[in-house]
mmCIF file of C-alpha atoms in Angstrom:
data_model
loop_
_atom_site.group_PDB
_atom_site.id
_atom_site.type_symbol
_atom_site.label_atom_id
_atom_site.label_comp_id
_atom_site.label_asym_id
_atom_site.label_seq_id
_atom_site.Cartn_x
_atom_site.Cartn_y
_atom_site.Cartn_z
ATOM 1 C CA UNK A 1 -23.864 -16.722 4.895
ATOM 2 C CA UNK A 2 -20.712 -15.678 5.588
ATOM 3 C CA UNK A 3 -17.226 -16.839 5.488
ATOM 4 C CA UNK A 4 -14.235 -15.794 7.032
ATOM 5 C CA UNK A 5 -11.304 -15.934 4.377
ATOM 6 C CA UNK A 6 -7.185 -16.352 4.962
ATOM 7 C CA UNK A 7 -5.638 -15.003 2.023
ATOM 8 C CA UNK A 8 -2.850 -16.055 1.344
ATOM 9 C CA UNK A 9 -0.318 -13.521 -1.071
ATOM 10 C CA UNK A 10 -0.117 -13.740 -4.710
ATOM 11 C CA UNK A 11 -4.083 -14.413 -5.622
ATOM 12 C CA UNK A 12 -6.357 -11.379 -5.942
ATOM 13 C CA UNK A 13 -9.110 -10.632 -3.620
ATOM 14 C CA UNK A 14 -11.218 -11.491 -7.157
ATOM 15 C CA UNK A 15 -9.456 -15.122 -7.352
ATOM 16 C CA UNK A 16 -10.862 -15.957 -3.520
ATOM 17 C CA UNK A 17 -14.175 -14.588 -4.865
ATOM 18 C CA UNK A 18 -13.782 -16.954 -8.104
ATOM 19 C CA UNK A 19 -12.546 -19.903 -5.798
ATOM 20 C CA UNK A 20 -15.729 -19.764 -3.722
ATOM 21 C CA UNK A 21 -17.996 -19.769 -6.669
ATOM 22 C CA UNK A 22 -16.648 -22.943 -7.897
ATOM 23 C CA UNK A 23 -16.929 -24.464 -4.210
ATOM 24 C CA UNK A 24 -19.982 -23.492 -3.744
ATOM 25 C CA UNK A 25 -21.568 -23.326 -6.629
ATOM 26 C CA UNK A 26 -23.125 -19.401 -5.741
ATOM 27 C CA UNK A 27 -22.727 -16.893 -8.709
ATOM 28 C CA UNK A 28 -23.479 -13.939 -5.697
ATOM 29 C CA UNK A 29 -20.423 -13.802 -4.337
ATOM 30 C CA UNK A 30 -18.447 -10.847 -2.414
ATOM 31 C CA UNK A 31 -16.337 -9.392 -0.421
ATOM 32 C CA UNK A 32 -15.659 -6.450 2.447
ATOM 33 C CA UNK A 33 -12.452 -4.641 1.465
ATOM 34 C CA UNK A 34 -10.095 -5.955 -1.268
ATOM 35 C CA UNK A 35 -6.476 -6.957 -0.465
ATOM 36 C CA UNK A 36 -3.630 -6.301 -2.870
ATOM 37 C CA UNK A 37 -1.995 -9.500 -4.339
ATOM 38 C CA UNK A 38 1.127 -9.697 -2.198
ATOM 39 C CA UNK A 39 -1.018 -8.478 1.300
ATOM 40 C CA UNK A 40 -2.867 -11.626 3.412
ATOM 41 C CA UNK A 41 -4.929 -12.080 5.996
ATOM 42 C CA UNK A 42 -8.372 -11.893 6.928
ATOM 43 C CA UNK A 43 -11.451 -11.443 4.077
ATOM 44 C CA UNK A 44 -14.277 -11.718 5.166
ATOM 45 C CA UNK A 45 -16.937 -13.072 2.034
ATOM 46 C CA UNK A 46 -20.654 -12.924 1.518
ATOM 47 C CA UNK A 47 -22.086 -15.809 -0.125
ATOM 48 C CA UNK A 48 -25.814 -15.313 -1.641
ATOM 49 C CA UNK A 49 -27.992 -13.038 -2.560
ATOM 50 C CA UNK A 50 -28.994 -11.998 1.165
ATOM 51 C CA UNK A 51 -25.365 -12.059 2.449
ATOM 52 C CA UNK A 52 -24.152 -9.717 -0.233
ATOM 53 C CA UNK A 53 -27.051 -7.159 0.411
ATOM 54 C CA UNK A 54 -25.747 -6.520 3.537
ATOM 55 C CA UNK A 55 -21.766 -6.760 2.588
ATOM 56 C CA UNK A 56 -21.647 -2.985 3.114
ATOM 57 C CA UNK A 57 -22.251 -3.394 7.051
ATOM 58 C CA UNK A 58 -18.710 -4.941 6.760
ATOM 59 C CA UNK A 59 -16.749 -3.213 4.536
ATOM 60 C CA UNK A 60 -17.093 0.653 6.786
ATOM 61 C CA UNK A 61 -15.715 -1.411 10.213
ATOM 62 C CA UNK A 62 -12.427 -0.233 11.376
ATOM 63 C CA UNK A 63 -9.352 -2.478 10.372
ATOM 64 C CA UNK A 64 -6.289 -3.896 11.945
ATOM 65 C CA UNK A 65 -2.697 -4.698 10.392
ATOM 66 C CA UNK A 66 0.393 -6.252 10.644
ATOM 67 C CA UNK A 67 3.137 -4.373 8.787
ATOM 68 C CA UNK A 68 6.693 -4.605 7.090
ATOM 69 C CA UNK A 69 8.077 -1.811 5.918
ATOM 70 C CA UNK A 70 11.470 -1.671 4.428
ATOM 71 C CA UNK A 71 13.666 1.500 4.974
ATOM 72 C CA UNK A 72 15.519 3.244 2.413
ATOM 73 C CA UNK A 73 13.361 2.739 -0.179
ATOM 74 C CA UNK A 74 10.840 4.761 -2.158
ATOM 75 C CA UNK A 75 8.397 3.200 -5.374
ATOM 76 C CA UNK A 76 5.996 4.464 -7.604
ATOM 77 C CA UNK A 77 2.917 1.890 -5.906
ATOM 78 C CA UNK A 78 4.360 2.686 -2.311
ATOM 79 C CA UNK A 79 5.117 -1.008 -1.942
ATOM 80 C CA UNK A 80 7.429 -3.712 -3.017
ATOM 81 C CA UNK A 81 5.620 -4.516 -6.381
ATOM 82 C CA UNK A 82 6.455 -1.093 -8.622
ATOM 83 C CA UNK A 83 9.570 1.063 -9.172
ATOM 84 C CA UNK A 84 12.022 0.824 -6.513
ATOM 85 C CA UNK A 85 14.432 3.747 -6.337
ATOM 86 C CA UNK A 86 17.985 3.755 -5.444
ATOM 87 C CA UNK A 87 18.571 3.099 -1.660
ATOM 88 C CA UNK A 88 18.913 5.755 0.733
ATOM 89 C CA UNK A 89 20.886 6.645 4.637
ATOM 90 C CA UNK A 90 18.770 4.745 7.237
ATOM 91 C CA UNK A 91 21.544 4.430 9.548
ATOM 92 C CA UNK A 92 20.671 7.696 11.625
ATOM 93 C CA UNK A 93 17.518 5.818 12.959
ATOM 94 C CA UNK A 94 17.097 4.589 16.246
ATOM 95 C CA UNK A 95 14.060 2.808 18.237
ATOM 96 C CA UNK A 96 13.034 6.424 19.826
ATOM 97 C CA UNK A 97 13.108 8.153 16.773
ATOM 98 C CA UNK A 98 10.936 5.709 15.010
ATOM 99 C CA UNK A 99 8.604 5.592 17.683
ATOM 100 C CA UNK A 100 8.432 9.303 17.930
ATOM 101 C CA UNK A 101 7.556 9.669 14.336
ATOM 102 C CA UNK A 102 5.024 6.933 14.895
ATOM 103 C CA UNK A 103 3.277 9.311 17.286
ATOM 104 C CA UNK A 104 2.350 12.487 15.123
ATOM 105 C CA UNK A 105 0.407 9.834 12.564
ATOM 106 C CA UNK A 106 -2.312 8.822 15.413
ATOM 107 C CA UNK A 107 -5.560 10.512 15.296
ATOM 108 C CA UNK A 108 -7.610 11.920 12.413
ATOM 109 C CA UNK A 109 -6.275 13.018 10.026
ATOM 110 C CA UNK A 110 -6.171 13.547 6.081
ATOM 111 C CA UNK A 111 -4.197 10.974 3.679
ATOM 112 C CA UNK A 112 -3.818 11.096 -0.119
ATOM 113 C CA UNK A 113 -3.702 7.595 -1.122
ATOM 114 C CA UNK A 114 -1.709 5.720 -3.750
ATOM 115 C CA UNK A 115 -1.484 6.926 -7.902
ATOM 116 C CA UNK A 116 -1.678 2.955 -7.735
ATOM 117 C CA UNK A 117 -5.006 2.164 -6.250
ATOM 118 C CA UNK A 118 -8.567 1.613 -7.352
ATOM 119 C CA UNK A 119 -9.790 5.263 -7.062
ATOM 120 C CA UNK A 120 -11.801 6.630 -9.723
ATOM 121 C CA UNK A 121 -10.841 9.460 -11.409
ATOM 122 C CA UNK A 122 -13.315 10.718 -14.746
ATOM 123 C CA UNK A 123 -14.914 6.972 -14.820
ATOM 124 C CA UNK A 124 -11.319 5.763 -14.462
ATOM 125 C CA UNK A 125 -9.339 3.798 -12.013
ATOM 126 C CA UNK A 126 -6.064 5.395 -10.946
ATOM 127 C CA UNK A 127 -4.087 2.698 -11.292
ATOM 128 C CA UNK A 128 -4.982 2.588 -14.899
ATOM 129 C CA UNK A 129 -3.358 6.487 -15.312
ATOM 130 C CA UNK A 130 -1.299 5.804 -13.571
ATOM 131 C CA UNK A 131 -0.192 2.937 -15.844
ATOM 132 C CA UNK A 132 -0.021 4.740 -18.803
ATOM 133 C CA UNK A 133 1.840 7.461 -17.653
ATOM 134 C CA UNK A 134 -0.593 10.285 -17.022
ATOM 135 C CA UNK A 135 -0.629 12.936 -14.740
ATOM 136 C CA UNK A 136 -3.043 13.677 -12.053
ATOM 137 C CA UNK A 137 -3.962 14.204 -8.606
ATOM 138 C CA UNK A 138 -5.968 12.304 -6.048
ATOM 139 C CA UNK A 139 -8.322 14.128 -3.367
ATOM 140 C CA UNK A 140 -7.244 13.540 0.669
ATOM 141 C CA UNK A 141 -9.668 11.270 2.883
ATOM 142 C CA UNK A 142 -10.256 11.838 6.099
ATOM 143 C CA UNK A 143 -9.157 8.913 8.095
ATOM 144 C CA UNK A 144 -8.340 8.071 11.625
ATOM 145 C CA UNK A 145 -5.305 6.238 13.108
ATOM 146 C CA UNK A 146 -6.652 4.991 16.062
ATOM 147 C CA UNK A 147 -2.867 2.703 17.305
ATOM 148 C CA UNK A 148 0.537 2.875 15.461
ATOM 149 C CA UNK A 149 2.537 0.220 17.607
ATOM 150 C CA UNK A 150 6.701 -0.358 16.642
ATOM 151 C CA UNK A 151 6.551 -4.342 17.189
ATOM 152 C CA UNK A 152 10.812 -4.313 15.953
ATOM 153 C CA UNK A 153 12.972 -2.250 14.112
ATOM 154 C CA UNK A 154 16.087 -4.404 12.632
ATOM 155 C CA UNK A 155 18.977 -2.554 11.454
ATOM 156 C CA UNK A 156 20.893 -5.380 9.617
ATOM 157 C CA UNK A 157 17.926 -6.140 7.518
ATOM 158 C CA UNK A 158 16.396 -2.554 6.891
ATOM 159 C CA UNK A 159 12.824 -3.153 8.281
ATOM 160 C CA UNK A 160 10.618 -1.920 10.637
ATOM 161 C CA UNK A 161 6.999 -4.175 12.026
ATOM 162 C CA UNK A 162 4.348 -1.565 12.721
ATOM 163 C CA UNK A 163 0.603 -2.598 14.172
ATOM 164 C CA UNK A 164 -1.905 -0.379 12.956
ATOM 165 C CA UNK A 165 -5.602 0.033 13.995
ATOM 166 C CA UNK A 166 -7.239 2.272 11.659
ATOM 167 C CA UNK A 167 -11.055 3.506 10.273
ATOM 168 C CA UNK A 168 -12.183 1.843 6.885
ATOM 169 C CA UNK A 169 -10.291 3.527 3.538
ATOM 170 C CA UNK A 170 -6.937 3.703 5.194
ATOM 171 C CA UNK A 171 -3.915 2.837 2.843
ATOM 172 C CA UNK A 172 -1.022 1.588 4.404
ATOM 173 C CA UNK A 173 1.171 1.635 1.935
ATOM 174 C CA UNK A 174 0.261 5.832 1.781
ATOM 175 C CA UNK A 175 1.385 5.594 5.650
ATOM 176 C CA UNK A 176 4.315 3.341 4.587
ATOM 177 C CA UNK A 177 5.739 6.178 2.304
ATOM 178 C CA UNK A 178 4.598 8.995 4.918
ATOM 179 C CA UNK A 179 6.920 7.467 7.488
ATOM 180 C CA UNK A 180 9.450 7.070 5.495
ATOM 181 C CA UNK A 181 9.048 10.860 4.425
ATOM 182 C CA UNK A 182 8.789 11.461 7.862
ATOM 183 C CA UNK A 183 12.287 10.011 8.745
ATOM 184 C CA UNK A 184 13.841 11.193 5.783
ATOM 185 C CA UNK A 185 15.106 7.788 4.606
ATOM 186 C CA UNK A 186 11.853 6.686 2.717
ATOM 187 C CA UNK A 187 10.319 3.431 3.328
ATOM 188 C CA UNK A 188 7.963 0.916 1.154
ATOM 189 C CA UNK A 189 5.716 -1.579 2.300
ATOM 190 C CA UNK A 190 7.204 -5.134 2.266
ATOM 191 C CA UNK A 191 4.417 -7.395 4.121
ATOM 192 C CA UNK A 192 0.906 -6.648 4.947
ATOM 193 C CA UNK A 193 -1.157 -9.014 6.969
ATOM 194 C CA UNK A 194 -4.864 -8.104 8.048
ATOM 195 C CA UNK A 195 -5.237 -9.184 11.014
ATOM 196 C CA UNK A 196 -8.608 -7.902 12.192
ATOM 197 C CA UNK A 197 -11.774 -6.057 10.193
ATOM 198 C CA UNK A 198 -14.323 -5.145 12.891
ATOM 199 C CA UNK A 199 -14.780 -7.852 15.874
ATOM 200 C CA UNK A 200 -13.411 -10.571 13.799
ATOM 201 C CA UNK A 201 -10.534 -11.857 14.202
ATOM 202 C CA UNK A 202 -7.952 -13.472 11.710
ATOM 203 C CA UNK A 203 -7.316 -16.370 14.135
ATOM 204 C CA UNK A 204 -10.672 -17.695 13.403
ATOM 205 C CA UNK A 205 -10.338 -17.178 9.473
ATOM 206 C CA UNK A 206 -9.716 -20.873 7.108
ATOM 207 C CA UNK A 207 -7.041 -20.940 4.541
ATOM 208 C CA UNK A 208 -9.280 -20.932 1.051
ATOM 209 C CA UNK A 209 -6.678 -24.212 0.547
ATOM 210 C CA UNK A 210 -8.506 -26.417 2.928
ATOM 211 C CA UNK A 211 -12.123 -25.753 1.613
ATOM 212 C CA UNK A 212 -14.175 -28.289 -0.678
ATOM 213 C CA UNK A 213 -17.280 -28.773 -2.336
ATOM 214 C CA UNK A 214 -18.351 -30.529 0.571
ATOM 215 C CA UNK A 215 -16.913 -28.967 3.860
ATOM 216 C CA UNK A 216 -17.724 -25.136 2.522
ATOM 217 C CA UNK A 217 -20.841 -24.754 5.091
ATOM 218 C CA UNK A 218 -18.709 -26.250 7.945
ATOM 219 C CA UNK A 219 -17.087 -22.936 8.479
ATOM 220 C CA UNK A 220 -19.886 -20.492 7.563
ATOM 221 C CA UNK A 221 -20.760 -17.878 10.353
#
């Protein structure tokens, strides 16, 4: 059985996981491809034994997202939860330059993703280094940028909406701080909404709000 999830930001991909185990009473819970805290959008969850077994068929499908970035920016996590640094000139950027930057991240490619992400380095997570202050270095993955769409670009309030359709195990907020290397402004990611993880779609996911103990199995797929 399987259950497409809108997350909604602040919980943890975990607290969904926890959510559905009290709803449904199933310990054997999971899920294909966590989303950080402040991201939403779709998660698709396996519940029982059988579904979770075959979780993996999920979790290497390409992905699509809905992005915020704000320019002018840089942090430590690449996005609006760590370190922000002192803002930075924007002003030079225009539609057409955006867009043209847009263009040289399409196609495969090799991206070195976050000090602040789930990696393991020696048995450790990065984020946990990272954390406590220690140096080190994360290894490139391959990935491919299949569509990098500019959806707006608003000067007054510093942001830019990007589309993305990408292969599993891309970070956007490593192409977040790219681009904004890229333009020489800096950028961070502000808003991150899945909006697609193979063929499903986010417009048939349910808010985790309007599940109960009784409904659950109404919107299993």
């Amino acid at each position: 059985m399987f259950i497409l999830i809108n997350k909604p930001p602040g919980p943890t991909s975990h607290d969904i996981i926890n959510q559905l185990r009290r709803l449904t009473g199933e310990k054997r819970i999971g899920h294909a491809g966590t989303l950080d805290p402040f991201a939403e959008g779709l998660l698709i969850c396996a519940i029982g034994r059988e579904s979770t077994r075959k979780i993996n068929n999920f979790v290497k499908l390409d992905k699509g997202y809905l992005a915020t970035l704000k320019l002018g920016l840089t942090s430590d996590t690449y996005d609006c939860t760590g370190h922000i640094s002192e803002p930075r000139g924007y002003r030079h950027l225009t539609k057409k330059l955006i867009s043209a930057a847009l263009q040289k991240f399409i196609g495969e490619q090799f991206q070195t993703p976050p000090a602040f992400s789930a990696k393991k380095i020696n048995g450790k997570k990065a984020y946990q280094l990272a954390r406590q202050g220690k140096e080190f270095s994360l290894k490139p993955n391959k990935i491919t940028i299949y569509k990098l769409q500019l959806k707006s670009y608003s000067p007054r309030a510093k942001t830019l909406k990007i589309e993305v359709c990408c292969s599993s195990g891309t970070y956007i907020r490593s192409l977040a701080h790219d681009l904004g290397q890229s333009l020489g402004c800096g950028a961070i990611l502000e808003k991150l909404i899945r909006t697609q993880i193979g063929q499903y779609n986010l417009k048939k996911a349910v808010s985790p709000d309007r599940l109960t103990p009784d409904n659950w199995r109404d919107f299993v797929i």
